[in-house]
Amino acid sequence: MRDSDKPRVAIVGAGPAGTRAAEVLVAAGLHPVVIDEAAANGGRVYQRQPAGFSRTPETLYGFEAKKARAVHGAFDALSGRIDYRPGTLVWNIGQGQLDLMRDGDYDRLAYDRLILATGAMDRVIPLPGWTLPGVTTLGGAQVALKAQGVGIGRRVAFVGTGPLLFLVAYQYAKAGANVALVLDTATFGDKASATPGLLNAPKTFAKGVYYYGWLRSHSVRVVEGAAPCAISGERGVTALAWRDAKGVEQETACDAVAVGWGLKPETQLADLAGVPFAYSERQRGWLPQVDATGRTPLEGVYMAGDGVRIGGADVAELAGARAGWSLLEDIGVAVNRTAIARIDRALAREDRFRRAVEKAGPFPVDLAAGVADETVLCRCERITAGELRATAREEVRLAAPEVNRAKAFTRVGMGRCQGRVCGPAGAEVLAAALGCALPEVGRLRGQSPVKPIPIRADADVVLKAKAS
């Protein structure tokens, strides 16, 4: 392919998916632009430590050190053959162009083909006291440890469900923190019933069993089938109140709490690009429509990794490479059918494992739908669950039948996070209040900018648009 015929390709995200997609494209002679909000590649799972830190990959990534080295090495090998733009936020997508922000400066990038590998974030359920200093997500607690080399507290309680719960608790304990409690809302029976499916990825399953067993064998208190009630304290966390499987209320002293009920894809940019969405009961949310090859219904737009559906780092690497091959095929470049077939088989196997993971740590619907009226639901705008429920009262039922109308009435999801944190929980609360199924209340539509930017930048866009 002549250079003049090569498409302008942009990849958003330099985690495992973005790295492998770029690797495939570069091998075919393309020169993609790789944009990443982080200062260094690797994504959250293989996040690199800041300059001046000297911990070994084994210390940082544990069992995943070899994989982290491989992803870092693959990306480093692309140096000079990609246009790498770290520390850059994509805050809007227009017709064939990305609006960027780096160090407060605005830029615009045109593209012919786009791969979105935007990753995921924690899914949270608001609790009384969750806005206190010392409360963070499981992912946030892990980033603090991996990137900054600090813990979120000296005596930490971990609350939620899913693989990250036990992994982060293990990492904190290994780092010397006092793990006050690991509270899993899933039961032991949930995990046991999922075991046959989990054996589709025996090595990954074995690591999960190891973390679980290590915590128990080191006298860390692990409770299952329990529910958090409230986080108490005035200027910081002092205790976590919770209810055990028998309904008995208990309290654990702690100075920090990390919460998380699995992950949710970061889909705002896909929404702005115009990718259609469909409801997934498996992941209890609306997901962009992407086929097994990484193609979306939009010509020239591809997606891969946890930004599509949650699968973990191994799936992200495979899906990133698969999206790269799809792009090459679509522009008429000969592709490696053997490599593609191998990826497709691996992705199918991983999907069977992922189904079992979701079965082992089911999302606690009743806990989310039952958030107390006085609990702050939207922390950006300080809106309570009760204020959201009020939009579902009989006298205004017809006026707020879905989340976007409820947002207009209450400002839930209108703050800095644009509903990325409170949106899923708000939908659960509204659906329960309306007495309808979750899909019926819809999803918060993505809005530009997807994250806060200086007003000056937005003004620049308007001025430049007028000038052109």
GROMACS .gro file of C-alpha atoms in nm:
model
  468
    1MET     CA    1   0.000   0.000   0.000
    2ARG     CA    2   0.137   0.340  -0.099
    3ASP     CA    3   0.183   0.587   0.184
    4SER     CA    4  -0.073   0.819   0.025
    5ASP     CA    5  -0.332   0.539   0.039
    6LYS     CA    6  -0.275   0.452   0.403
    7PRO     CA    7  -0.560   0.559   0.630
    8ARG     CA    8  -0.512   0.789   0.925
    9VAL     CA    9  -0.567   0.558   1.222
   10ALA     CA   10  -0.625   0.674   1.577
   11ILE     CA   11  -0.619   0.442   1.879
   12VAL     CA   12  -0.761   0.575   2.204
   13GLY     CA   13  -0.605   0.393   2.498
   14ALA     CA   14  -0.257   0.248   2.551
   15GLY     CA   15  -0.347  -0.038   2.782
   16PRO     CA   16  -0.327  -0.405   2.680
   17ALA     CA   17  -0.591  -0.368   2.406
   18GLY     CA   18  -0.449  -0.050   2.255
   19THR     CA   19  -0.095  -0.188   2.266
   20ARG     CA   20  -0.181  -0.508   2.080
   21ALA     CA   21  -0.394  -0.324   1.824
   22ALA     CA   22  -0.106  -0.087   1.751
   23GLU     CA   23   0.135  -0.377   1.727
   24VAL     CA   24  -0.073  -0.545   1.454
   25LEU     CA   25  -0.115  -0.222   1.256
   26VAL     CA   26   0.251  -0.126   1.275
   27ALA     CA   27   0.354  -0.471   1.154
   28ALA     CA   28   0.142  -0.405   0.845
   29GLY     CA   29   0.318  -0.075   0.779
   30LEU     CA   30   0.066   0.167   0.926
   31HIS     CA   31   0.161   0.456   1.154
   32PRO     CA   32  -0.125   0.495   1.402
   33VAL     CA   33  -0.167   0.777   1.650
   34VAL     CA   34  -0.195   0.629   2.002
   35ILE     CA   35  -0.359   0.862   2.252
   36ASP     CA   36  -0.365   0.787   2.623
   37GLU     CA   37  -0.486   0.988   2.918
   38ALA     CA   38  -0.223   0.833   3.144
   39ALA     CA   39   0.136   0.952   3.157
   40ALA     CA   40   0.266   0.609   3.055
   41ASN     CA   41   0.123   0.307   2.878
   42GLY     CA   42   0.002  -0.015   3.041
   43GLY     CA   43  -0.352   0.078   3.137
   44ARG     CA   44  -0.463   0.039   3.496
   45VAL     CA   45  -0.380  -0.328   3.521
   46TYR     CA   46  -0.019  -0.288   3.407
   47GLN     CA   47   0.019   0.073   3.514
   48ARG     CA   48   0.382   0.177   3.525
   49GLN     CA   49   0.525   0.339   3.832
   50PRO     CA   50   0.636   0.704   3.819
   51ALA     CA   51   0.994   0.801   3.746
   52GLY     CA   52   1.216   0.758   4.048
   53PHE     CA   53   1.039   0.447   4.176
   54SER     CA   54   1.237   0.126   4.155
   55ARG     CA   55   1.007  -0.158   4.257
   56THR     CA   56   1.047  -0.475   4.054
   57PRO     CA   57   0.767  -0.601   3.825
   58GLU     CA   58   0.729  -0.895   4.064
   59THR     CA   59   0.663  -0.654   4.351
   60LEU     CA   60   0.423  -0.444   4.147
   61TYR     CA   61   0.232  -0.705   3.950
   62GLY     CA   62   0.286  -1.030   4.140
   63PHE     CA   63   0.184  -1.330   3.929
   64GLU     CA   64   0.122  -1.096   3.636
   65ALA     CA   65   0.480  -0.966   3.619
   66LYS     CA   66   0.565  -1.165   3.306
   67LYS     CA   67   0.255  -1.040   3.125
   68ALA     CA   68   0.324  -0.682   3.233
   69ARG     CA   69   0.678  -0.705   3.101
   70ALA     CA   70   0.546  -0.841   2.771
   71VAL     CA   71   0.293  -0.560   2.725
   72HIS     CA   72   0.544  -0.292   2.823
   73GLY     CA   73   0.806  -0.444   2.598
   74ALA     CA   74   0.568  -0.466   2.302
   75PHE     CA   75   0.475  -0.101   2.342
   76ASP     CA   76   0.835   0.014   2.382
   77ALA     CA   77   0.922  -0.170   2.061
   78LEU     CA   78   0.672   0.052   1.876
   79SER     CA   79   0.870   0.364   1.961
   80GLY     CA   80   0.929   0.574   1.652
   81ARG     CA   81   0.670   0.381   1.452
   82ILE     CA   82   0.363   0.529   1.619
   83ASP     CA   83   0.260   0.884   1.704
   84TYR     CA   84   0.232   0.837   2.081
   85ARG     CA   85   0.051   1.107   2.277
   86PRO     CA   86   0.053   1.030   2.651
   87GLY     CA   87  -0.117   1.252   2.906
   88THR     CA   88  -0.379   1.346   2.648
   89LEU     CA   89  -0.754   1.349   2.708
   90VAL     CA   90  -0.997   1.278   2.425
   91TRP     CA   91  -1.293   1.480   2.544
   92ASN     CA   92  -1.512   1.478   2.235
   93ILE     CA   93  -1.560   1.296   1.906
   94GLY     CA   94  -1.704   1.464   1.600
   95GLN     CA   95  -1.736   1.355   1.239
   96GLY     CA   96  -1.398   1.193   1.176
   97GLN     CA   97  -1.216   1.400   1.433
   98LEU     CA   98  -1.113   1.387   1.798
   99ASP     CA   99  -1.097   1.685   2.031
  100LEU     CA  100  -0.792   1.657   2.253
  101MET     CA  101  -0.659   1.827   2.562
  102ARG     CA  102  -0.301   1.807   2.690
  103ASP     CA  103  -0.147   2.026   2.956
  104GLY     CA  104  -0.435   2.268   2.914
  105ASP     CA  105  -0.385   2.306   2.540
  106TYR     CA  106  -0.653   2.219   2.290
  107ASP     CA  107  -0.590   2.019   1.974
  108ARG     CA  108  -0.796   1.843   1.709
  109LEU     CA  109  -0.704   1.522   1.528
  110ALA     CA  110  -0.865   1.395   1.208
  111TYR     CA  111  -0.891   1.020   1.150
  112ASP     CA  112  -1.013   0.775   0.887
  113ARG     CA  113  -1.024   0.472   1.116
  114LEU     CA  114  -1.067   0.468   1.493
  115ILE     CA  115  -1.006   0.199   1.756
  116LEU     CA  116  -1.151   0.273   2.098
  117ALA     CA  117  -0.977   0.085   2.380
  118THR     CA  118  -1.100   0.298   2.665
  119GLY     CA  119  -1.095   0.049   2.953
  120ALA     CA  120  -1.322   0.033   3.255
  121MET     CA  121  -1.382   0.170   3.602
  122ASP     CA  122  -1.523   0.039   3.929
  123ARG     CA  123  -1.894  -0.011   3.972
  124VAL     CA  124  -2.002   0.127   4.308
  125ILE     CA  125  -2.310   0.119   4.526
  126PRO     CA  126  -2.352   0.431   4.740
  127LEU     CA  127  -2.360   0.374   5.116
  128PRO     CA  128  -2.416   0.613   5.405
  129GLY     CA  129  -2.071   0.765   5.462
  130TRP     CA  130  -1.921   0.672   5.123
  131THR     CA  131  -1.822   1.033   5.059
  132LEU     CA  132  -1.601   1.049   5.370
  133PRO     CA  133  -1.225   1.099   5.326
  134GLY     CA  134  -1.068   0.755   5.331
  135VAL     CA  135  -1.331   0.587   5.114
  136THR     CA  136  -1.227   0.495   4.764
  137THR     CA  137  -1.291   0.229   4.504
  138LEU     CA  138  -1.104  -0.100   4.489
  139GLY     CA  139  -0.941   0.016   4.169
  140GLY     CA  140  -0.844   0.346   4.329
  141ALA     CA  141  -0.693   0.166   4.625
  142GLN     CA  142  -0.492  -0.052   4.390
  143VAL     CA  143  -0.369   0.244   4.184
  144ALA     CA  144  -0.254   0.419   4.503
  145LEU     CA  145  -0.050   0.115   4.593
  146LYS     CA  146   0.089   0.044   4.246
  147ALA     CA  147   0.154   0.394   4.119
  148GLN     CA  148   0.226   0.597   4.430
  149GLY     CA  149   0.344   0.321   4.661
  150VAL     CA  150   0.102   0.422   4.936
  151GLY     CA  151  -0.204   0.268   5.094
  152ILE     CA  152  -0.540   0.437   5.149
  153GLY     CA  153  -0.517   0.370   5.523
  154ARG     CA  154  -0.345   0.176   5.798
  155ARG     CA  155  -0.643  -0.042   5.885
  156VAL     CA  156  -0.850  -0.101   5.573
  157ALA     CA  157  -1.181  -0.274   5.506
  158PHE     CA  158  -1.250  -0.407   5.156
  159VAL     CA  159  -1.613  -0.435   5.046
  160GLY     CA  160  -1.783  -0.563   4.731
  161THR     CA  161  -1.747  -0.872   4.519
  162GLY     CA  162  -1.554  -1.010   4.226
  163PRO     CA  163  -1.190  -1.100   4.162
  164LEU     CA  164  -1.057  -0.752   4.236
  165LEU     CA  165  -1.188  -0.767   4.594
  166PHE     CA  166  -0.959  -1.050   4.698
  167LEU     CA  167  -0.669  -0.940   4.480
  168VAL     CA  168  -0.651  -0.589   4.626
  169ALA     CA  169  -0.697  -0.713   4.983
  170TYR     CA  170  -0.411  -0.959   4.924
  171GLN     CA  171  -0.189  -0.688   4.777
  172TYR     CA  172  -0.251  -0.460   5.075
  173ALA     CA  173  -0.181  -0.739   5.322
  174LYS     CA  174   0.140  -0.830   5.140
  175ALA     CA  175   0.242  -0.463   5.144
  176GLY     CA  176   0.207  -0.459   5.523
  177ALA     CA  177  -0.135  -0.299   5.569
  178ASN     CA  178  -0.370  -0.422   5.838
  179VAL     CA  179  -0.666  -0.567   5.650
  180ALA     CA  180  -0.949  -0.522   5.896
  181LEU     CA  181  -1.213  -0.705   5.694
  182VAL     CA  182  -1.291  -0.848   5.352
  183LEU     CA  183  -1.668  -0.833   5.304
  184ASP     CA  184  -1.799  -1.020   5.000
  185THR     CA  185  -2.167  -0.975   4.918
  186ALA     CA  186  -2.153  -1.303   4.722
  187THR     CA  187  -2.183  -1.630   4.908
  188PHE     CA  188  -1.945  -1.925   4.914
  189GLY     CA  189  -2.220  -2.115   4.734
  190ASP     CA  190  -2.209  -1.863   4.448
  191LYS     CA  191  -1.840  -1.935   4.402
  192ALA     CA  192  -1.875  -2.310   4.437
  193SER     CA  193  -2.151  -2.329   4.176
  194ALA     CA  194  -1.934  -2.137   3.928
  195THR     CA  195  -1.632  -2.365   3.966
  196PRO     CA  196  -1.692  -2.581   3.653
  197GLY     CA  197  -1.699  -2.270   3.435
  198LEU     CA  198  -1.400  -2.116   3.611
  199LEU     CA  199  -1.194  -2.419   3.509
  200ASN     CA  200  -1.204  -2.290   3.151
  201ALA     CA  201  -0.907  -2.077   3.260
  202PRO     CA  202  -0.737  -2.303   3.516
  203LYS     CA  203  -0.432  -2.082   3.576
  204THR     CA  204  -0.642  -1.774   3.642
  205PHE     CA  205  -0.877  -1.976   3.860
  206ALA     CA  206  -0.582  -2.111   4.057
  207LYS     CA  207  -0.458  -1.757   4.124
  208GLY     CA  208  -0.798  -1.657   4.258
  209VAL     CA  209  -0.804  -1.959   4.486
  210TYR     CA  210  -0.456  -1.869   4.606
  211TYR     CA  211  -0.553  -1.511   4.701
  212TYR     CA  212  -0.864  -1.635   4.879
  213GLY     CA  213  -0.674  -1.907   5.064
  214TRP     CA  214  -0.381  -1.682   5.148
  215LEU     CA  215  -0.605  -1.428   5.319
  216ARG     CA  216  -0.781  -1.695   5.523
  217SER     CA  217  -0.460  -1.872   5.616
  218HIS     CA  218  -0.313  -1.543   5.742
  219SER     CA  219  -0.603  -1.480   5.979
  220VAL     CA  220  -0.760  -1.205   5.768
  221ARG     CA  221  -1.129  -1.190   5.847
  222VAL     CA  222  -1.330  -1.280   5.535
  223VAL     CA  223  -1.710  -1.278   5.549
  224GLU     CA  224  -1.933  -1.388   5.262
  225GLY     CA  225  -2.299  -1.336   5.190
  226ALA     CA  226  -2.285  -1.019   5.401
  227ALA     CA  227  -2.402  -0.665   5.325
  228PRO     CA  228  -2.248  -0.329   5.416
  229CYS     CA  229  -2.477  -0.093   5.608
  230ALA     CA  230  -2.284   0.231   5.662
  231ILE     CA  231  -1.940   0.386   5.692
  232SER     CA  232  -1.910   0.603   6.000
  233GLY     CA  233  -1.683   0.889   6.101
  234GLU     CA  234  -1.676   1.269   6.101
  235ARG     CA  235  -1.356   1.393   5.939
  236GLY     CA  236  -1.255   1.047   5.827
  237VAL     CA  237  -1.349   0.683   5.848
  238THR     CA  238  -1.366   0.524   6.192
  239ALA     CA  239  -1.576   0.211   6.134
  240LEU     CA  240  -1.779   0.002   5.890
  241ALA     CA  241  -2.119  -0.126   5.997
  242TRP     CA  242  -2.236  -0.439   5.821
  243ARG     CA  243  -2.488  -0.721   5.843
  244ASP     CA  244  -2.386  -1.086   5.827
  245ALA     CA  245  -2.561  -1.363   5.637
  246LYS     CA  246  -2.791  -1.425   5.934
  247GLY     CA  247  -2.893  -1.060   5.948
  248VAL     CA  248  -2.694  -0.978   6.260
  249GLU     CA  249  -2.550  -0.625   6.255
  250GLN     CA  250  -2.182  -0.591   6.334
  251GLU     CA  251  -1.917  -0.320   6.326
  252THR     CA  252  -1.551  -0.327   6.228
  253ALA     CA  253  -1.310  -0.050   6.329
  254CYS     CA  254  -1.108   0.082   6.035
  255ASP     CA  255  -0.964   0.406   5.899
  256ALA     CA  256  -1.028   0.345   5.529
  257VAL     CA  257  -1.272   0.153   5.312
  258ALA     CA  258  -1.237   0.037   4.950
  259VAL     CA  259  -1.556  -0.059   4.768
  260GLY     CA  260  -1.635  -0.213   4.433
  261TRP     CA  261  -1.881  -0.451   4.273
  262GLY     CA  262  -1.695  -0.544   3.958
  263LEU     CA  263  -1.616  -0.308   3.674
  264LYS     CA  264  -1.816  -0.120   3.413
  265PRO     CA  265  -1.696  -0.026   3.064
  266GLU     CA  266  -1.600   0.333   2.992
  267THR     CA  267  -1.836   0.397   2.700
  268GLN     CA  268  -1.878   0.774   2.680
  269LEU     CA  269  -1.656   0.814   2.373
  270ALA     CA  270  -1.833   0.530   2.193
  271ASP     CA  271  -2.159   0.708   2.263
  272LEU     CA  272  -2.028   1.037   2.121
  273ALA     CA  273  -1.896   0.853   1.815
  274GLY     CA  274  -2.250   0.730   1.749
  275VAL     CA  275  -2.203   0.361   1.827
  276PRO     CA  276  -2.545   0.209   1.908
  277PHE     CA  277  -2.597   0.041   2.246
  278ALA     CA  278  -2.787  -0.267   2.360
  279TYR     CA  279  -2.880  -0.383   2.709
  280SER     CA  280  -2.682  -0.674   2.858
  281GLU     CA  281  -2.840  -0.861   3.147
  282ARG     CA  282  -2.508  -1.040   3.202
  283GLN     CA  283  -2.334  -0.715   3.285
  284ARG     CA  284  -2.652  -0.542   3.398
  285GLY     CA  285  -2.601  -0.238   3.184
  286TRP     CA  286  -2.600  -0.090   2.836
  287LEU     CA  287  -2.303  -0.183   2.621
  288PRO     CA  288  -2.186  -0.063   2.280
  289GLN     CA  289  -2.273  -0.297   1.996
  290VAL     CA  290  -1.949  -0.462   1.891
  291ASP     CA  291  -1.918  -0.798   1.721
  292ALA     CA  292  -1.663  -1.067   1.798
  293THR     CA  293  -1.423  -0.917   1.544
  294GLY     CA  294  -1.412  -0.576   1.715
  295ARG     CA  295  -1.625  -0.406   1.448
  296THR     CA  296  -1.907  -0.171   1.542
  297PRO     CA  297  -2.203  -0.095   1.313
  298LEU     CA  298  -2.023   0.231   1.224
  299GLU     CA  299  -1.789   0.195   0.930
  300GLY     CA  300  -1.431   0.255   1.035
  301VAL     CA  301  -1.496   0.246   1.412
  302TYR     CA  302  -1.368  -0.050   1.614
  303MET     CA  303  -1.364  -0.127   1.985
  304ALA     CA  304  -1.167  -0.363   2.207
  305GLY     CA  305  -1.102  -0.454   2.568
  306ASP     CA  306  -1.288  -0.369   2.886
  307GLY     CA  307  -1.439  -0.063   2.719
  308VAL     CA  308  -1.664  -0.306   2.531
  309ARG     CA  309  -1.742  -0.560   2.801
  310ILE     CA  310  -1.549  -0.667   3.107
  311GLY     CA  311  -1.308  -0.950   3.037
  312GLY     CA  312  -0.979  -0.862   3.200
  313ALA     CA  313  -0.631  -0.799   3.068
  314ASP     CA  314  -0.588  -1.127   2.879
  315VAL     CA  315  -0.909  -1.071   2.685
  316ALA     CA  316  -0.811  -0.709   2.621
  317GLU     CA  317  -0.485  -0.815   2.457
  318LEU     CA  318  -0.663  -1.065   2.235
  319ALA     CA  319  -0.947  -0.829   2.146
  320GLY     CA  320  -0.706  -0.546   2.067
  321ALA     CA  321  -0.514  -0.762   1.824
  322ARG     CA  322  -0.843  -0.887   1.674
  323ALA     CA  323  -0.965  -0.532   1.615
  324GLY     CA  324  -0.635  -0.451   1.447
  325TRP     CA  325  -0.672  -0.745   1.210
  326SER     CA  326  -1.031  -0.643   1.130
  327LEU     CA  327  -0.918  -0.293   1.042
  328LEU     CA  328  -0.647  -0.428   0.812
  329GLU     CA  329  -0.893  -0.660   0.641
  330ASP     CA  330  -1.137  -0.373   0.587
  331ILE     CA  331  -0.876  -0.160   0.410
  332GLY     CA  332  -0.773  -0.443   0.183
  333VAL     CA  333  -0.454  -0.559   0.352
  334ALA     CA  334  -0.383  -0.933   0.349
  335VAL     CA  335  -0.435  -1.076   0.698
  336ASN     CA  336  -0.301  -1.378   0.883
  337ARG     CA  337  -0.599  -1.615   0.898
  338THR     CA  338  -0.418  -1.857   1.125
  339ALA     CA  339  -0.348  -1.586   1.381
  340ILE     CA  340  -0.707  -1.465   1.363
  341ALA     CA  341  -0.846  -1.816   1.413
  342ARG     CA  342  -0.621  -1.863   1.716
  343ILE     CA  343  -0.744  -1.536   1.866
  344ASP     CA  344  -1.108  -1.624   1.802
  345ARG     CA  345  -1.072  -1.960   1.976
  346ALA     CA  346  -0.903  -1.799   2.274
  347LEU     CA  347  -1.170  -1.530   2.300
  348ALA     CA  348  -1.446  -1.793   2.297
  349ARG     CA  349  -1.273  -1.984   2.576
  350GLU     CA  350  -1.226  -1.666   2.779
  351ASP     CA  351  -1.594  -1.581   2.736
  352ARG     CA  352  -1.695  -1.908   2.899
  353PHE     CA  353  -1.463  -1.827   3.189
  354ARG     CA  354  -1.601  -1.474   3.219
  355ARG     CA  355  -1.957  -1.602   3.244
  356ALA     CA  356  -1.848  -1.812   3.539
  357VAL     CA  357  -1.676  -1.515   3.704
  358GLU     CA  358  -2.000  -1.319   3.686
  359LYS     CA  359  -2.185  -1.614   3.837
  360ALA     CA  360  -1.933  -1.637   4.121
  361GLY     CA  361  -1.975  -1.270   4.212
  362PRO     CA  362  -2.330  -1.164   4.120
  363PHE     CA  363  -2.420  -0.799   4.140
  364PRO     CA  364  -2.632  -0.741   4.455
  365VAL     CA  365  -2.939  -0.591   4.290
  366ASP     CA  366  -3.137  -0.558   4.613
  367LEU     CA  367  -2.853  -0.369   4.782
  368ALA     CA  368  -2.829  -0.123   4.491
  369ALA     CA  369  -3.203  -0.074   4.455
  370GLY     CA  370  -3.248  -0.029   4.829
  371VAL     CA  371  -3.006   0.259   4.887
  372ALA     CA  372  -3.154   0.456   5.179
  373ASP     CA  373  -3.338   0.779   5.094
  374GLU     CA  374  -3.097   0.997   5.291
  375THR     CA  375  -2.785   0.853   5.128
  376VAL     CA  376  -2.601   1.077   4.885
  377LEU     CA  377  -2.634   0.907   4.548
  378CYS     CA  378  -2.471   1.165   4.320
  379ARG     CA  379  -2.170   1.296   4.509
  380CYS     CA  380  -2.085   1.559   4.245
  381GLU     CA  381  -2.421   1.736   4.287
  382ARG     CA  382  -2.502   1.612   4.641
  383ILE     CA  383  -2.830   1.451   4.533
  384THR     CA  384  -2.978   1.183   4.759
  385ALA     CA  385  -3.144   0.859   4.660
  386GLY     CA  386  -3.467   0.994   4.807
  387GLU     CA  387  -3.459   1.297   4.577
  388LEU     CA  388  -3.421   1.066   4.278
  389ARG     CA  389  -3.701   0.840   4.399
  390ALA     CA  390  -3.927   1.144   4.427
  391THR     CA  391  -3.925   1.172   4.048
  392ALA     CA  392  -4.098   0.835   4.036
  393ARG     CA  393  -4.394   0.938   4.253
  394GLU     CA  394  -4.733   0.883   4.103
  395GLU     CA  395  -4.802   1.250   4.037
  396VAL     CA  396  -4.490   1.285   3.822
  397ARG     CA  397  -4.460   0.927   3.694
  398LEU     CA  398  -4.527   1.025   3.336
  399ALA     CA  399  -4.276   1.307   3.358
  400ALA     CA  400  -3.975   1.094   3.462
  401PRO     CA  401  -4.003   0.749   3.312
  402GLU     CA  402  -3.631   0.717   3.240
  403VAL     CA  403  -3.293   0.828   3.367
  404ASN     CA  404  -3.234   1.126   3.139
  405ARG     CA  405  -3.561   1.288   3.243
  406ALA     CA  406  -3.481   1.212   3.606
  407LYS     CA  407  -3.140   1.372   3.553
  408ALA     CA  408  -3.308   1.687   3.426
  409PHE     CA  409  -3.535   1.697   3.732
  410THR     CA  410  -3.269   1.626   3.995
  411ARG     CA  411  -2.921   1.687   3.840
  412VAL     CA  412  -2.819   1.326   3.916
  413GLY     CA  413  -2.533   1.254   3.676
  414MET     CA  414  -2.488   1.618   3.577
  415GLY     CA  415  -2.168   1.682   3.773
  416ARG     CA  416  -1.798   1.632   3.713
  417CYS     CA  417  -1.820   1.257   3.657
  418GLN     CA  418  -2.108   1.289   3.406
  419GLY     CA  419  -2.280   0.993   3.573
  420ARG     CA  420  -1.983   0.759   3.535
  421VAL     CA  421  -1.997   0.686   3.910
  422CYS     CA  422  -2.360   0.736   4.007
  423GLY     CA  423  -2.530   0.647   3.676
  424PRO     CA  424  -2.560   0.269   3.719
  425ALA     CA  425  -2.670   0.298   4.082
  426GLY     CA  426  -2.917   0.572   3.992
  427ALA     CA  427  -3.072   0.353   3.725
  428GLU     CA  428  -3.117   0.071   3.977
  429VAL     CA  429  -3.284   0.306   4.226
  430LEU     CA  430  -3.514   0.460   3.964
  431ALA     CA  431  -3.616   0.124   3.815
  432ALA     CA  432  -3.703  -0.012   4.158
  433ALA     CA  433  -3.900   0.302   4.244
  434LEU     CA  434  -4.093   0.280   3.918
  435GLY     CA  435  -4.146  -0.093   3.961
  436CYS     CA  436  -4.006  -0.172   3.618
  437ALA     CA  437  -3.718  -0.372   3.474
  438LEU     CA  438  -3.379  -0.202   3.459
  439PRO     CA  439  -3.365  -0.174   3.076
  440GLU     CA  440  -3.689   0.024   3.078
  441VAL     CA  441  -3.529   0.326   3.247
  442GLY     CA  442  -3.266   0.348   2.973
  443ARG     CA  443  -2.916   0.486   3.011
  444LEU     CA  444  -2.760   0.825   3.059
  445ARG     CA  445  -2.662   0.962   2.720
  446GLY     CA  446  -2.298   1.059   2.679
  447GLN     CA  447  -2.224   1.430   2.676
  448SER     CA  448  -1.925   1.633   2.570
  449PRO     CA  449  -1.687   1.700   2.737
  450VAL     CA  450  -1.665   1.352   2.884
  451LYS     CA  451  -1.441   1.486   3.158
  452PRO     CA  452  -1.389   1.839   3.290
  453ILE     CA  453  -1.179   2.070   3.074
  454PRO     CA  454  -1.091   2.438   3.110
  455ILE     CA  455  -1.358   2.670   2.975
  456ARG     CA  456  -1.089   2.828   2.757
  457ALA     CA  457  -1.058   2.504   2.563
  458ASP     CA  458  -1.424   2.493   2.478
  459ALA     CA  459  -1.403   2.857   2.370
  460ASP     CA  460  -1.111   2.766   2.144
  461VAL     CA  461  -1.328   2.507   1.969
  462VAL     CA  462  -1.600   2.761   1.899
  463LEU     CA  463  -1.358   3.025   1.780
  464LYS     CA  464  -1.172   2.788   1.551
  465ALA     CA  465  -1.496   2.650   1.412
  466LYS     CA  466  -1.611   3.003   1.332
  467ALA     CA  467  -1.276   3.085   1.175
  468SER     CA  468  -1.299   2.785   0.945
   0.00000   0.00000   0.00000
